[in-house]
């Protein structure tokens, strides 16, 4: 079959990455690139500079590294490269992505302490303070910004303030929030911030990226527990060889990401994007509440990224039936991911607008089978 035209997507992805991307982002992938050509490497360098500029007004102390793979690979690269053998990592968790950091640390045999706040409570800075007071061996603190499991936004400013007061290295998994929620990494003194191509920057999957304080990153030399996920080595190669990746890079994905960054600028930057996402989320929740659904989280801890809703109170409701009907209407949603309640999730990031949220609520209302 010969494809000569960009086909329309049969549905809108209301999942928190991969998400619905623009036609421009998809079209950017329609040519092949050589990985050692100057034009391609200049593009990589431009992406790295643009990412650093997103770290806040005072970004001079920051650098960025791109890493092949999905977001988890970049988290693993940071954990495996930043914490030295004699270091100790404190992980704050309240969901699957915090737990994934714990899993990574255990596989890599990193000395680890975990504070688990449960599935529906935010991380509590007071608890962090207490633990740091009691355990001076801790060298690094890791926290998830938007816990995509539930849609919870954790108070990273307060967490960071305490971690820094104790002189700890701060690692933030801002995978699902970076680019969609304003984060001043420099002001918060975040040492390593991790995100990926297919979340709020609205690119396609294939690589992750790390914003790092250059001084902290330099300390990672020789510490990595993995060859391909060696953060320092990847950075050094990009710095020394003008944007060259150590091993084959996802060229089409990188080109699409560059286009996505231009589109983010056209939209008005992160602030404007956050406003759109907040409006999407509010339109969704207002509409869903009007037709009888309830959210898992209170508004105070809810992110503008993804929302968990309780199942309707009816034995006839099945997620599968709900999912299939909505797919036929042109919307793909996400199952829940917590043990304590039956929920489903609806993401509102990507090439998605308030009118799409309105159409979704109408489709849900029309397709009641429970
Ligand atoms: C998406 C996401 C990740 C990475 O998941 P991948 O499946 O590896 O892309 C990590 N943390 C959070 C909070 C996420 O939302």
Coordinates of C-alpha atoms and ligand atoms in Angstrom, one line a residue:
X1 CA 0.0 0.0 0.0
X2 CA 1.3 3.4 -0.9
X3 CA 0.5 6.2 1.5
X4 CA 0.6 9.6 -0.2
X5 CA -1.4 11.7 2.3
X6 CA -1.3 12.1 6.1
X7 CA -4.3 10.2 7.3
X8 CA -6.5 11.6 10.1
X9 CA -6.3 9.9 13.4
X10 CA -9.4 7.8 14.1
X11 CA -9.4 8.9 17.7
X12 CA -8.1 11.5 20.1
X13 CA -5.7 10.1 22.7
X14 CA -6.7 11.2 26.1
X15 CA -3.9 9.3 27.7
X16 CA -0.9 11.0 29.4
X17 CA 1.6 10.2 26.8
X18 CA 1.9 9.1 24.1
X19 CA -0.7 11.7 23.4
X20 CA -2.4 13.4 20.4
X21 CA 0.2 15.3 18.5
X22 CA -0.2 18.0 15.9
X23 CA -0.1 17.4 12.1
X24 CA 3.1 19.5 12.1
X25 CA 4.8 17.2 14.6
X26 CA 3.8 14.1 12.6
X27 CA 4.8 15.7 9.3
X28 CA 8.2 16.6 10.6
X29 CA 9.0 12.9 10.7
X30 CA 8.6 12.5 6.9
X31 CA 12.3 12.6 6.0
X32 CA 15.4 10.7 6.9
X33 CA 18.4 12.2 8.7
X34 CA 22.0 11.2 9.0
X35 CA 23.1 11.0 12.6
X36 CA 26.5 12.5 12.0
X37 CA 25.5 15.2 9.6
X38 CA 26.1 18.8 11.0
X39 CA 22.6 19.9 10.2
X40 CA 21.1 17.1 12.4
X41 CA 23.6 17.7 15.2
X42 CA 23.0 21.4 15.2
X43 CA 19.3 20.6 15.7
X44 CA 20.1 18.5 18.7
X45 CA 22.2 21.3 20.2
X46 CA 19.3 23.8 19.6
X47 CA 16.9 21.4 21.4
X48 CA 19.3 21.1 24.3
X49 CA 19.6 24.9 24.5
X50 CA 15.9 25.4 24.3
X51 CA 15.3 22.8 27.1
X52 CA 17.8 24.6 29.4
X53 CA 15.9 27.9 28.8
X54 CA 12.7 26.2 30.0
X55 CA 14.4 25.5 33.3
X56 CA 13.7 29.0 34.5
X57 CA 15.1 32.6 34.3
X58 CA 18.3 31.8 36.1
X59 CA 19.3 28.8 34.0
X60 CA 23.0 29.6 33.6
X61 CA 24.1 26.7 35.9
X62 CA 22.0 24.2 34.0
X63 CA 22.7 21.8 31.1
X64 CA 20.6 19.2 29.3
X65 CA 21.2 15.6 28.2
X66 CA 19.0 13.6 25.8
X67 CA 18.7 9.9 26.3
X68 CA 17.4 7.1 24.1
X69 CA 14.4 5.1 25.3
X70 CA 11.2 5.9 27.1
X71 CA 11.1 8.2 30.2
X72 CA 11.9 5.3 32.6
X73 CA 15.3 4.9 30.9
X74 CA 16.1 8.5 31.7
X75 CA 15.0 8.0 35.3
X76 CA 17.2 4.9 35.5
X77 CA 20.1 6.9 34.0
X78 CA 19.9 9.5 36.7
X79 CA 19.5 7.1 39.6
X80 CA 22.3 4.9 38.3
X81 CA 24.7 7.8 37.6
X82 CA 24.0 10.3 40.3
X83 CA 24.0 8.3 43.5
X84 CA 27.5 7.1 44.3
X85 CA 28.2 3.7 45.8
X86 CA 28.5 5.1 49.3
X87 CA 25.4 7.4 48.8
X88 CA 21.9 6.8 50.1
X89 CA 18.8 7.7 48.2
X90 CA 15.6 8.7 50.0
X91 CA 12.5 8.2 47.7
X92 CA 9.2 9.8 48.4
X93 CA 6.4 7.9 46.8
X94 CA 2.6 8.0 46.4
X95 CA 2.0 6.0 43.3
X96 CA 3.3 3.7 40.6
X97 CA 6.0 6.1 39.3
X98 CA 7.4 6.7 42.7
X99 CA 7.4 3.0 43.2
X100 CA 9.2 2.6 39.9
X101 CA 12.1 4.7 41.2
X102 CA 12.2 2.4 44.2
X103 CA 12.3 -0.6 41.8
X104 CA 15.1 0.9 39.8
X105 CA 17.1 1.7 42.9
X106 CA 16.7 -1.9 44.2
X107 CA 17.8 -3.4 40.8
X108 CA 20.8 -1.2 40.7
X109 CA 21.5 -2.0 44.4
X110 CA 21.5 1.6 45.5
X111 CA 21.2 2.0 49.2
X112 CA 17.6 3.2 49.5
X113 CA 15.1 4.5 52.1
X114 CA 11.4 4.9 51.1
X115 CA 8.7 7.0 52.5
X116 CA 5.4 5.8 51.2
X117 CA 2.5 8.2 51.6
X118 CA -0.1 5.9 50.2
X119 CA -2.1 6.3 46.9
X120 CA -4.1 9.4 47.6
X121 CA -2.1 11.6 50.0
X122 CA 0.4 14.2 48.8
X123 CA 4.0 13.9 49.9
X124 CA 4.3 15.6 53.3
X125 CA 7.3 17.9 53.7
X126 CA 7.1 17.6 57.5
X127 CA 7.7 13.9 57.2
X128 CA 10.7 14.5 55.0
X129 CA 12.1 16.9 57.5
X130 CA 11.7 14.3 60.3
X131 CA 13.4 11.5 58.3
X132 CA 16.3 13.8 57.2
X133 CA 16.9 14.8 60.8
X134 CA 17.0 11.2 61.8
X135 CA 19.3 9.8 59.1
X136 CA 22.3 11.9 58.1
X137 CA 23.5 9.2 55.8
X138 CA 21.0 10.2 53.1
X139 CA 22.7 12.0 50.2
X140 CA 19.9 12.3 47.6
X141 CA 16.1 12.8 47.6
X142 CA 13.9 11.8 44.8
X143 CA 10.3 12.9 44.3
X144 CA 7.6 12.7 41.5
X145 CA 6.1 16.0 40.6
X146 CA 2.8 14.9 38.9
X147 CA 2.1 11.3 40.0
X148 CA 0.4 10.2 36.8
X149 CA -1.1 7.2 38.6
X150 CA -3.8 9.3 40.1
X151 CA -3.2 12.8 38.7
X152 CA -1.8 14.1 42.0
X153 CA 0.5 17.1 42.0
X154 CA 3.1 16.9 44.8
X155 CA 4.4 20.0 46.5
X156 CA 7.9 19.9 45.1
X157 CA 8.7 23.5 46.2
X158 CA 8.2 22.6 49.8
X159 CA 9.9 19.3 49.5
X160 CA 12.9 20.9 47.7
X161 CA 13.2 23.6 50.3
X162 CA 13.7 21.0 53.0
X163 CA 16.0 18.8 51.0
X164 CA 18.1 21.8 50.2
X165 CA 18.1 23.0 53.8
X166 CA 19.8 19.6 54.6
X167 CA 22.2 19.9 51.7
X168 CA 20.8 17.0 49.7
X169 CA 20.9 16.4 46.0
X170 CA 17.3 16.8 44.6
X171 CA 16.0 14.6 41.8
X172 CA 12.5 15.3 40.4
X173 CA 10.6 13.1 38.1
X174 CA 8.7 15.8 36.3
X175 CA 7.9 13.5 33.4
X176 CA 4.2 14.3 33.0
X177 CA 4.3 18.0 34.1
X178 CA 7.4 19.6 32.5
X179 CA 6.3 21.9 29.7
X180 CA 2.7 21.8 30.9
X181 CA 3.1 23.2 34.4
X182 CA 5.5 26.1 35.1
X183 CA 8.5 24.8 37.0
X184 CA 11.4 27.0 37.9
X185 CA 14.1 24.4 38.3
X186 CA 16.8 26.9 39.1
X187 CA 14.7 28.7 41.7
X188 CA 13.8 25.3 43.3
X189 CA 17.5 24.3 43.0
X190 CA 16.5 21.0 41.4
X191 CA 19.7 19.1 40.6
X192 CA 18.2 16.6 38.2
X193 CA 14.9 17.0 36.5
X194 CA 13.6 14.3 34.2
X195 CA 11.0 14.3 31.5
X196 CA 10.4 12.8 28.0
X197 CA 9.6 13.7 24.5
X198 CA 6.0 12.4 24.5
X199 CA 4.5 14.3 27.4
X200 CA 3.7 18.0 27.7
X201 CA 6.2 19.1 25.0
X202 CA 3.8 17.1 22.8
X203 CA 6.4 15.1 20.8
X204 CA 6.3 11.4 19.9
X205 CA 7.9 8.7 22.1
X206 CA 11.5 7.7 21.6
X207 CA 13.7 9.6 24.1
X208 CA 13.8 11.3 27.4
X209 CA 15.8 14.2 28.7
X210 CA 17.4 15.4 31.8
X211 CA 17.9 19.0 33.0
X212 CA 20.9 19.0 35.3
X213 CA 22.9 21.4 37.3
X214 CA 26.2 21.2 35.4
X215 CA 28.2 21.1 38.6
X216 CA 26.2 18.1 39.9
X217 CA 26.3 16.3 36.5
X218 CA 30.1 16.6 36.4
X219 CA 30.3 14.6 39.7
X220 CA 28.6 11.6 37.9
X221 CA 31.8 10.9 36.0
X222 CA 32.7 7.2 36.5
X223 CA 29.7 6.5 38.8
X224 CA 27.3 4.9 36.3
X225 CA 26.0 1.4 36.9
X226 CA 25.3 0.9 33.2
X227 CA 27.1 1.6 30.0
X228 CA 24.2 2.7 27.8
X229 CA 22.5 4.6 30.6
X230 CA 25.7 6.5 31.6
X231 CA 24.4 10.1 32.0
X232 CA 27.8 11.7 32.3
X233 CA 29.2 9.9 29.3
X234 CA 26.2 10.8 27.2
X235 CA 26.5 14.4 28.2
X236 CA 30.2 14.6 27.6
X237 CA 29.8 13.1 24.1
X238 CA 27.1 15.7 23.3
X239 CA 29.2 18.5 24.6
X240 CA 32.4 17.5 22.9
X241 CA 31.0 16.4 19.6
X242 CA 28.4 19.2 19.0
X243 CA 25.2 17.2 19.8
X244 CA 26.3 13.8 18.9
X245 CA 24.6 10.9 20.7
X246 CA 26.8 8.0 21.8
X247 CA 24.7 5.3 20.0
X248 CA 22.0 5.5 17.3
X249 CA 19.6 8.3 18.1
X250 CA 15.9 8.3 17.2
X251 CA 16.4 10.8 14.4
X252 CA 12.7 11.2 13.3
X253 CA 11.6 11.5 16.9
X254 CA 14.2 14.2 17.5
X255 CA 13.1 16.1 14.4
X256 CA 9.5 15.9 15.5
X257 CA 10.4 17.1 19.0
X258 CA 12.1 20.1 17.6
X259 CA 8.9 20.9 15.7
X260 CA 7.0 20.4 19.0
X261 CA 9.2 22.9 20.8
X262 CA 8.6 25.5 18.0
X263 CA 4.9 24.9 18.4
X264 CA 5.2 25.3 22.2
X265 CA 6.8 28.7 21.6
X266 CA 4.1 29.6 19.1
X267 CA 1.4 28.8 21.7
X268 CA 3.1 31.3 24.0
X269 CA 5.4 29.1 26.1
X270 CA 4.8 27.0 29.1
X271 CA 2.6 29.6 30.8
X272 CA 0.1 29.6 27.9
X273 CA 0.1 25.9 27.7
X274 CA -0.6 25.5 31.4
X275 CA -3.6 27.8 31.0
X276 CA -4.9 25.7 28.2
X277 CA -4.4 22.5 30.2
X278 CA -6.1 24.0 33.2
X279 CA -9.0 25.0 31.1
X280 CA -9.2 21.5 29.5
X281 CA -9.2 19.9 33.0
X282 CA -11.8 22.3 34.4
X283 CA -14.1 21.8 31.4
X284 CA -13.7 18.0 31.8
X285 CA -14.4 17.9 35.5
X286 CA -17.3 20.4 35.5
X287 CA -18.9 18.4 32.7
X288 CA -18.3 15.0 34.3
X289 CA -19.7 16.2 37.6
X290 CA -22.8 17.6 35.9
X291 CA -23.5 14.1 34.6
X292 CA -22.9 12.4 37.9
X293 CA -19.2 11.4 38.0
X294 CA -16.9 12.1 41.0
X295 CA -13.2 12.6 41.0
X296 CA -10.8 10.6 43.2
X297 CA -8.8 13.6 44.3
X298 CA -9.9 16.9 45.8
X299 CA -9.2 20.0 43.7
X300 CA -6.4 21.0 46.0
X301 CA -4.1 18.2 45.0
X302 CA -5.4 17.7 41.4
X303 CA -2.9 18.4 38.6
X304 CA -4.0 19.9 35.3
X305 CA -2.7 16.9 33.4
X306 CA -4.8 13.8 34.1
X307 CA -7.9 13.2 36.3
X308 CA -9.1 9.9 38.0
X309 CA -12.8 9.4 38.2
X310 CA -14.7 6.8 40.2
X311 CA -16.7 4.2 38.3
X312 CA -20.4 4.9 38.4
X313 CA -22.2 3.0 41.1
X314 CA -23.8 0.4 38.9
X315 CA -23.0 -3.3 38.6
X316 CA -23.6 -3.0 34.8
X317 CA -20.6 -0.7 34.4
X318 CA -17.4 -2.3 32.9
X319 CA -14.3 -0.3 31.9
X320 CA -14.0 -2.4 28.8
X321 CA -17.5 -1.6 27.6
X322 CA -17.1 2.1 28.4
X323 CA -13.7 2.2 26.6
X324 CA -15.0 0.5 23.5
X325 CA -18.0 2.8 23.2
X326 CA -15.9 5.9 23.6
X327 CA -13.3 4.6 21.1
X328 CA -16.1 4.4 18.5
X329 CA -17.0 8.0 19.3
X330 CA -13.4 9.0 18.7
X331 CA -11.9 9.1 22.2
X332 CA -9.4 6.8 23.9
X333 CA -9.2 6.9 27.7
X334 CA -7.0 5.2 30.3
X335 CA -7.8 2.6 32.9
X336 CA -7.2 3.3 36.6
X337 CA -4.1 2.3 38.3
X338 CA -4.7 2.2 42.0
X339 CA -5.8 -0.7 44.3
X340 CA -8.0 1.2 46.7
X341 CA -10.9 2.1 44.4
X342 CA -12.3 1.4 40.9
X343 CA -11.3 4.3 38.8
X344 CA -10.6 5.3 35.2
X345 CA -8.5 8.2 34.0
X346 CA -8.8 10.9 31.4
X347 CA -5.8 12.8 30.3
X348 CA -6.1 16.4 28.9
X349 CA -2.6 17.0 27.6
X350 CA -1.6 17.0 24.0
X351 CA -3.2 18.6 21.0
X352 CA -6.5 18.7 22.9
X353 CA -8.7 21.7 23.6
X354 CA -11.7 22.6 25.8
X355 CA -14.1 22.0 23.0
X356 CA -12.8 18.4 22.8
X357 CA -13.5 18.0 26.5
X358 CA -17.1 19.2 25.9
X359 CA -17.5 16.7 23.0
X360 CA -16.1 13.9 25.2
X361 CA -18.6 14.6 28.1
X362 CA -21.5 14.7 25.6
X363 CA -20.3 11.3 24.2
X364 CA -20.1 9.8 27.7
X365 CA -23.6 11.1 28.5
X366 CA -25.0 9.7 25.3
X367 CA -23.4 6.3 25.7
X368 CA -24.6 5.4 29.2
X369 CA -25.2 1.7 29.4
X370 CA -25.1 1.3 33.1
Ligands
LIG1 C1 5.2 8.6 31.8 C2 5.9 8.7 33.1 C3 7.1 8.1 33.3 C4 7.9 7.3 32.3 O1 7.1 6.3 31.8 P1 7.6 5.6 30.4 O2 6.5 4.5 30.2 O3 8.9 5.0 30.6 O4 7.6 6.6 29.4 C5 7.8 8.3 34.5 N1 7.2 9.0 35.5 C6 6.0 9.6 35.3 C7 5.4 10.4 36.5 C8 5.3 9.5 34.1 O5 4.1 10.1 34.0

